Coordinates of C-alpha atoms and ligand atoms in Angstrom, one line a residue:
M1 CA -3.7 -95.4 6.7
P2 CA -2.3 -91.9 6.6
A3 CA 1.2 -91.9 5.1
K4 CA 2.5 -89.5 7.8
R5 CA 3.0 -91.3 11.1
T6 CA 3.6 -89.7 14.5
Y7 CA 5.4 -92.0 16.9
L8 CA 4.7 -91.3 20.5
D9 CA 5.5 -94.7 22.0
W10 CA 9.2 -94.2 23.0
N11 CA 8.8 -96.0 26.3
A12 CA 7.9 -99.2 24.3
T13 CA 10.9 -98.8 22.0
A14 CA 12.7 -95.8 20.7
P15 CA 13.4 -95.3 16.9
L16 CA 16.8 -96.8 16.0
R17 CA 19.4 -94.0 15.8
A18 CA 21.3 -93.6 12.5
T19 CA 24.6 -93.9 14.4
A20 CA 23.4 -97.1 16.2
R21 CA 22.3 -98.6 12.9
A22 CA 25.6 -97.8 11.2
S23 CA 27.6 -99.2 14.1
A24 CA 25.5 -102.4 14.2
I25 CA 25.8 -102.9 10.4
A26 CA 29.6 -102.4 10.5
A27 CA 29.8 -104.9 13.3
L28 CA 27.7 -107.4 11.4
C29 CA 30.2 -107.3 8.6
C30 CA 33.1 -108.0 11.0
T31 CA 34.1 -111.7 11.0
G32 CA 35.6 -112.9 14.2
N33 CA 34.8 -114.2 17.7
P34 CA 35.8 -111.8 20.4
S35 CA 37.3 -114.7 22.3
S36 CA 39.7 -115.7 19.5
P37 CA 43.3 -114.5 19.8
H38 CA 43.8 -113.9 16.0
A39 CA 43.5 -110.5 14.2
E40 CA 39.8 -111.1 13.3
G41 CA 39.0 -112.0 16.9
R42 CA 40.9 -109.0 18.3
R43 CA 39.0 -106.7 16.0
A44 CA 35.6 -108.1 17.2
R45 CA 36.9 -107.8 20.8
A46 CA 37.8 -104.1 20.2
L47 CA 34.2 -103.4 19.0
V48 CA 32.8 -105.0 22.2
E49 CA 35.2 -103.1 24.5
E50 CA 34.6 -99.8 22.8
A51 CA 30.9 -100.2 23.3
R52 CA 31.5 -101.2 26.9
E53 CA 33.2 -97.9 27.6
K54 CA 30.3 -96.0 26.1
V55 CA 27.7 -97.9 28.1
A56 CA 29.7 -97.5 31.3
L57 CA 29.9 -93.7 30.7
L58 CA 26.1 -93.4 30.4
V59 CA 25.7 -94.4 34.0
G60 CA 29.0 -93.4 35.5
A61 CA 30.2 -97.0 35.9
E62 CA 33.6 -98.6 35.2
P63 CA 33.8 -100.5 31.9
A64 CA 34.8 -103.7 33.9
E65 CA 31.4 -103.4 35.7
V66 CA 29.4 -103.7 32.5
V67 CA 28.0 -107.2 31.6
F68 CA 26.4 -107.3 28.2
T69 CA 23.1 -109.3 28.1
S70 CA 20.2 -109.9 25.7
G71 CA 18.3 -107.0 27.3
A72 CA 16.9 -105.7 30.5
T73 CA 14.7 -108.8 31.0
E74 CA 17.8 -111.0 31.2
A75 CA 19.6 -108.4 33.4
N76 CA 16.6 -108.3 35.8
N77 CA 16.4 -112.1 35.9
T78 CA 20.1 -112.4 36.6
V79 CA 20.0 -110.2 39.6
L80 CA 16.7 -111.6 41.0
A81 CA 18.1 -115.1 40.8
G82 CA 21.0 -114.2 42.9
G83 CA 20.3 -116.5 45.8
W84 CA 18.6 -113.9 48.0
E85 CA 16.8 -114.8 51.2
A86 CA 14.6 -111.7 51.0
I87 CA 13.8 -109.3 48.2
L88 CA 12.1 -105.9 48.8
L89 CA 10.4 -104.4 45.8
S90 CA 7.6 -102.2 44.7
P91 CA 4.4 -103.7 43.2
T92 CA 4.8 -101.2 40.3
E93 CA 8.0 -102.9 38.9
H94 CA 8.1 -104.2 35.3
D95 CA 6.8 -107.7 34.7
S96 CA 10.3 -109.0 33.9
L97 CA 11.2 -108.1 37.5
L98 CA 8.1 -109.2 39.2
A99 CA 8.1 -112.6 37.5
A100 CA 11.7 -113.2 38.3
A101 CA 11.1 -112.2 41.9
H102 CA 8.3 -114.7 42.2
A103 CA 10.5 -117.4 40.6
S104 CA 13.5 -116.6 42.9
G105 CA 12.5 -118.6 45.9
A106 CA 13.2 -115.6 48.1
R107 CA 10.8 -114.2 50.6
L108 CA 9.2 -111.2 48.9
H109 CA 8.4 -108.0 50.8
F110 CA 6.2 -105.6 48.7
L111 CA 6.7 -102.0 49.7
A112 CA 3.9 -99.6 50.4
I113 CA 3.4 -97.0 47.7
D114 CA 1.3 -93.8 47.7
G115 CA -1.4 -92.8 45.2
Q116 CA 1.3 -91.5 42.8
G117 CA 3.2 -94.8 42.9
V118 CA 6.0 -93.5 45.0
V119 CA 7.5 -95.9 47.6
D120 CA 6.9 -94.9 51.2
A121 CA 10.2 -94.4 53.1
A122 CA 8.6 -95.2 56.4
G123 CA 7.2 -98.4 55.0
L124 CA 10.7 -99.4 53.8
A125 CA 12.2 -98.6 57.2
A126 CA 9.7 -100.9 58.9
Q127 CA 10.5 -103.7 56.4
L128 CA 14.3 -103.2 56.9
A129 CA 14.1 -103.6 60.6
G130 CA 13.5 -107.4 60.4
L131 CA 16.3 -108.1 57.9
A132 CA 19.5 -107.8 59.9
G133 CA 22.1 -110.4 58.9
R134 CA 20.1 -111.7 56.0
R135 CA 21.3 -111.8 52.3
A136 CA 18.7 -109.4 51.1
L137 CA 18.1 -107.2 48.0
L138 CA 16.2 -104.0 47.5
S139 CA 15.1 -103.8 43.9
L140 CA 13.5 -100.5 42.7
Q141 CA 13.1 -99.0 39.3
I142 CA 14.3 -95.5 38.7
A143 CA 11.2 -94.6 36.8
N144 CA 8.0 -96.4 35.8
N145 CA 7.4 -97.4 32.2
E146 CA 3.7 -96.7 32.3
T147 CA 3.4 -93.4 34.3
G148 CA 7.0 -92.1 34.2
V149 CA 6.9 -91.7 38.0
V150 CA 10.4 -91.3 39.4
Q151 CA 11.3 -93.1 42.7
P152 CA 13.4 -91.3 45.4
L153 CA 16.0 -93.9 44.8
G154 CA 18.9 -92.1 46.4
E155 CA 17.1 -91.8 49.8
L156 CA 15.7 -95.4 49.7
A157 CA 18.9 -97.0 48.5
A158 CA 20.9 -95.2 51.3
M159 CA 18.5 -96.5 53.9
A160 CA 18.8 -100.1 52.5
K161 CA 22.6 -99.9 52.5
R162 CA 22.6 -98.8 56.1
H163 CA 20.9 -102.1 56.9
G164 CA 23.4 -104.1 54.8
L165 CA 21.2 -104.8 51.8
F166 CA 22.3 -105.0 48.2
V167 CA 20.5 -102.6 46.0
H168 CA 19.4 -103.1 42.4
S169 CA 17.7 -100.6 40.0
D170 CA 15.9 -101.3 36.8
A171 CA 17.1 -98.1 35.1
V172 CA 15.7 -98.9 31.7
Q173 CA 13.3 -95.9 31.5
G174 CA 15.6 -93.4 33.2
A175 CA 18.7 -94.0 31.1
G176 CA 19.3 -91.2 28.7
R177 CA 16.4 -89.2 30.2
L178 CA 17.7 -88.5 33.7
A179 CA 21.4 -88.0 34.7
I180 CA 22.4 -91.3 36.3
D181 CA 25.7 -91.5 38.1
I182 CA 25.9 -94.8 39.9
A183 CA 29.2 -93.9 41.5
T184 CA 27.5 -91.4 43.7
R185 CA 24.5 -93.6 44.3
D186 CA 24.3 -96.7 46.6
L187 CA 23.6 -99.1 43.8
D188 CA 25.2 -102.5 43.4
F189 CA 23.3 -103.6 40.2
V190 CA 21.7 -101.7 37.4
S191 CA 19.7 -103.0 34.4
L192 CA 19.8 -101.3 31.0
S193 CA 18.1 -101.9 27.7
A194 CA 19.5 -100.7 24.3
H195 CA 16.2 -100.3 22.5
K196 CA 14.8 -97.8 24.9
I197 CA 17.7 -95.4 24.0
G198 CA 17.7 -95.8 20.3
G199 CA 19.9 -99.0 20.1
P200 CA 18.9 -102.3 18.7
A201 CA 16.3 -104.5 20.6
G202 CA 17.8 -107.7 22.0
S203 CA 20.8 -106.0 23.6
G204 CA 21.2 -104.7 27.1
A205 CA 23.5 -104.7 30.1
L206 CA 23.7 -105.5 33.7
I207 CA 26.0 -103.2 35.7
V208 CA 27.6 -105.2 38.6
R209 CA 29.6 -103.0 40.9
R210 CA 33.0 -104.3 41.8
R211 CA 32.1 -105.1 45.4
A212 CA 29.1 -107.2 44.4
E213 CA 29.2 -110.8 43.4
L214 CA 26.6 -112.5 41.3
A215 CA 26.4 -116.0 39.8
P216 CA 25.8 -116.1 36.1
L217 CA 22.3 -116.9 34.9
L218 CA 23.6 -118.3 31.7
K219 CA 26.3 -120.9 32.3
G220 CA 28.8 -122.2 29.8
G221 CA 31.7 -120.3 28.4
G222 CA 33.8 -117.7 30.2
Q223 CA 32.6 -114.7 28.3
E224 CA 32.0 -111.4 30.1
R225 CA 34.5 -112.2 32.8
R226 CA 32.6 -115.4 33.6
R227 CA 29.4 -113.4 34.4
R228 CA 27.4 -114.2 31.3
A229 CA 28.2 -117.2 29.0
G230 CA 27.6 -117.1 25.3
T231 CA 29.3 -115.6 22.3
E232 CA 28.7 -111.8 22.4
N233 CA 26.0 -110.3 20.1
I234 CA 28.6 -108.0 18.6
A235 CA 26.2 -106.1 16.3
G236 CA 23.7 -105.5 19.1
I237 CA 26.5 -104.5 21.5
A238 CA 28.1 -102.1 19.0
G239 CA 24.7 -100.5 18.3
F240 CA 24.0 -100.2 22.0
G241 CA 27.4 -98.5 22.5
A242 CA 26.7 -95.9 19.8
A243 CA 23.2 -95.3 21.2
A244 CA 24.6 -94.9 24.7
A245 CA 27.1 -92.3 23.6
A246 CA 24.4 -90.4 21.7
A247 CA 21.9 -90.7 24.6
R248 CA 24.4 -89.4 27.1
S249 CA 25.0 -86.2 25.1
E250 CA 21.2 -85.7 24.9
V251 CA 20.2 -85.8 28.5
D252 CA 20.3 -82.0 28.8
A253 CA 18.1 -81.6 25.7
F254 CA 15.2 -83.2 27.5
G255 CA 14.1 -79.7 28.7
N256 CA 12.5 -79.3 25.3
V257 CA 10.8 -82.7 25.6
L258 CA 9.4 -81.6 29.0
R259 CA 8.1 -78.4 27.5
L260 CA 6.2 -80.4 24.8
R261 CA 4.9 -83.0 27.3
D262 CA 3.6 -80.2 29.6
W263 CA 2.0 -78.4 26.6
L264 CA 0.3 -81.6 25.6
E265 CA -1.1 -82.1 29.1
S266 CA -2.3 -78.5 29.5
E267 CA -4.1 -78.7 26.2
V268 CA -5.7 -82.0 27.2
R269 CA -6.9 -80.5 30.4
A270 CA -8.2 -77.4 28.6
M271 CA -10.1 -79.6 26.2
A272 CA -11.4 -82.0 28.8
P273 CA -11.1 -80.8 32.5
E274 CA -12.2 -84.2 33.7
A275 CA -9.2 -85.9 32.1
V276 CA -6.9 -87.6 34.7
I277 CA -3.1 -87.5 34.4
L278 CA -1.8 -90.3 36.4
G279 CA 1.3 -89.6 38.6
A280 CA 1.1 -85.9 37.9
G281 CA 1.4 -85.1 41.6
T282 CA 5.0 -86.2 41.8
E283 CA 8.3 -86.1 39.9
R284 CA 8.0 -87.9 36.5
L285 CA 10.1 -88.6 33.5
P286 CA 10.0 -85.5 31.2
N287 CA 8.8 -87.5 28.3
T288 CA 5.9 -89.6 29.7
S289 CA 2.2 -88.8 30.1
C290 CA -0.3 -91.5 31.2
L291 CA -3.7 -89.9 30.7
A292 CA -7.3 -91.1 31.0
L293 CA -10.5 -89.7 29.8
P294 CA -13.3 -91.3 31.9
G295 CA -15.9 -93.0 29.8
T296 CA -13.5 -94.0 27.0
R297 CA -11.6 -97.3 26.6
A298 CA -7.9 -97.3 26.1
E299 CA -7.8 -100.1 23.5
T300 CA -10.5 -98.4 21.3
L301 CA -8.6 -95.1 21.6
V302 CA -5.3 -96.7 20.7
I303 CA -6.8 -98.2 17.5
A304 CA -8.6 -95.0 16.6
L305 CA -5.4 -93.0 17.1
D306 CA -3.4 -95.6 15.1
L307 CA -5.9 -95.1 12.2
A308 CA -5.3 -91.4 12.4
G309 CA -1.5 -92.0 12.1
I310 CA -0.5 -91.7 15.8
A311 CA 1.3 -94.5 17.7
V312 CA 0.7 -94.6 21.5
S313 CA 0.2 -97.4 24.0
A314 CA -2.7 -98.5 26.2
G315 CA -1.7 -97.9 29.8
A316 CA -0.4 -101.5 30.1
A317 CA 0.7 -102.6 26.6
C318 CA 1.8 -106.1 27.4
S319 CA 4.2 -108.2 25.4
S320 CA 1.6 -110.4 23.9
G321 CA 0.0 -107.4 22.1
K322 CA -3.2 -107.8 24.2
V323 CA -4.1 -105.1 26.7
A324 CA -4.3 -106.5 30.2
S325 CA -5.4 -104.5 33.2
S326 CA -2.4 -102.5 34.5
H327 CA -0.9 -103.9 37.7
V328 CA 0.8 -100.5 38.1
L329 CA -2.4 -98.5 38.1
R330 CA -4.1 -101.1 40.3
A331 CA -1.3 -100.9 42.9
M332 CA -1.6 -97.1 42.8
G333 CA -5.3 -97.5 43.8
V334 CA -6.6 -96.0 40.5
A335 CA -10.3 -96.7 39.9
D336 CA -11.0 -99.4 37.3
E337 CA -12.9 -96.9 35.1
I338 CA -9.8 -94.7 34.9
A339 CA -7.3 -97.5 34.6
A340 CA -9.4 -98.9 31.6
A341 CA -9.2 -95.5 29.9
A342 CA -5.5 -94.9 30.5
I343 CA -3.3 -94.4 27.5
R344 CA 0.5 -93.7 27.6
V345 CA 1.9 -91.1 25.4
S346 CA 5.7 -91.1 25.4
L347 CA 7.9 -88.6 23.6
G348 CA 11.5 -88.6 22.5
A349 CA 14.3 -86.3 21.5
T350 CA 13.1 -85.9 17.9
T351 CA 9.5 -85.2 18.9
R352 CA 8.4 -81.8 17.6
E353 CA 5.5 -79.4 18.2
A354 CA 3.8 -80.6 15.1
D355 CA 3.7 -84.2 16.5
I356 CA 1.9 -82.9 19.6
A357 CA -0.5 -80.8 17.6
R358 CA -1.3 -83.8 15.4
F359 CA -1.9 -85.9 18.6
L360 CA -4.2 -83.3 20.1
A361 CA -6.3 -83.1 16.9
A362 CA -6.6 -86.8 16.7
W363 CA -7.3 -87.2 20.4
D364 CA -10.0 -84.6 20.1
E365 CA -11.6 -86.6 17.4
A366 CA -11.0 -90.0 18.8
A367 CA -11.7 -89.4 22.5
L368 CA -13.9 -86.4 22.9
R369 CA -16.1 -86.6 19.9
T370 CA -16.6 -90.3 20.2
R371 CA -17.6 -89.8 23.8
R372 CA -19.9 -87.0 23.0
R373 CA -21.6 -89.2 20.3
L374 CA -22.0 -92.0 22.9
V375 CA -23.5 -89.6 25.5
A376 CA -25.9 -88.0 22.9
Ligands
PLP401 N1 12.2 -102.8 32.6 C1 11.5 -101.8 32.2 C2 11.1 -100.7 33.1 C3 11.0 -101.8 30.9 O1 10.2 -100.7 30.5 C4 11.3 -102.8 30.0 C5 10.8 -102.9 28.6 O2 9.6 -102.7 28.4 C6 12.1 -103.9 30.5 C7 12.5 -103.8 31.8 C8 12.5 -105.0 29.6 O3 13.5 -104.6 28.7 P1 14.0 -105.5 27.4 O4 12.9 -105.3 26.4 O5 15.3 -105.0 27.1 O6 14.0 -106.9 27.9

């Protein structure tokens, strides 16, 4: 295996930031339960509250609205289990949201999407018409983890609020990459994950706006203002806080990431005009490219690129490590041959031109030459 690695899988997990690592280690060395009134407990409490302020600032929330969780999976499950009569959602949501929706007992209304994966506002309007007086939730991700496609959340959330719905957004992939200010958006609940912004995995948050009530998913102690029981993961939370502060100051720097992503795509198109870039016809995250070369197989390509020192994902890298067919691409109506070839390349703030050049050389070898050999 080449010693030099090029990491282009930031949507799966971002490298741990030095500042998050230092904060987490310092917190690990701190003895004390944040619920204890003595000096040790108060010191642990201070670490949690300091992190709470930083996470709140990342999305324009009040610190009191931040509920620390074990990650976005738990945050999504907490919201979806909220006793809803009806849940409106996109078929392109993350598995943690879809599975929780199916388990919720609510009536599910899947929203129509176009070929880019964008929810159709007219379709939403039609679904809203029948929900007057019901305890109903609209749950829509800010941006898709596979394609980077950004939803017109402001417009759709405002429509849902006019009909009295609660609105949740899985903002995992948008946080730190798009400016998010929930105070100016009609959002009641927002899910966040630390490890997508350079914090430790196993830490996340659910933002619950003051006006919204939600029963705790985990019951027991009175932690997190009775909204999530269990002694706080102080190291994970401190690392999350440090990552959130760093990510917030970096959002503007994503112009450079966009430039690199666009360069990658234009080179791919120049090398193989038949390559398909999924979601390219609409607004996308600046760091994500979901690309397919017809006639190749994503899992073969991922392995070949790995051997060449490049880390990327198959379109739908699922948690078991196996590659399942992507429900996102299927819902977008992408042909099976293209979906089976789709790989996701996701960049981050420390990605450099040399990383993209290395990817392009390896992709040329792994995808184009292999295909030429097969065709010959
Ligand atoms: N939502 C989205 C859009 C994601 O990309 C992920 C992670 O892959 C999650 C939720 C789950 O986050 P966590 O790993 O913190 O449970």
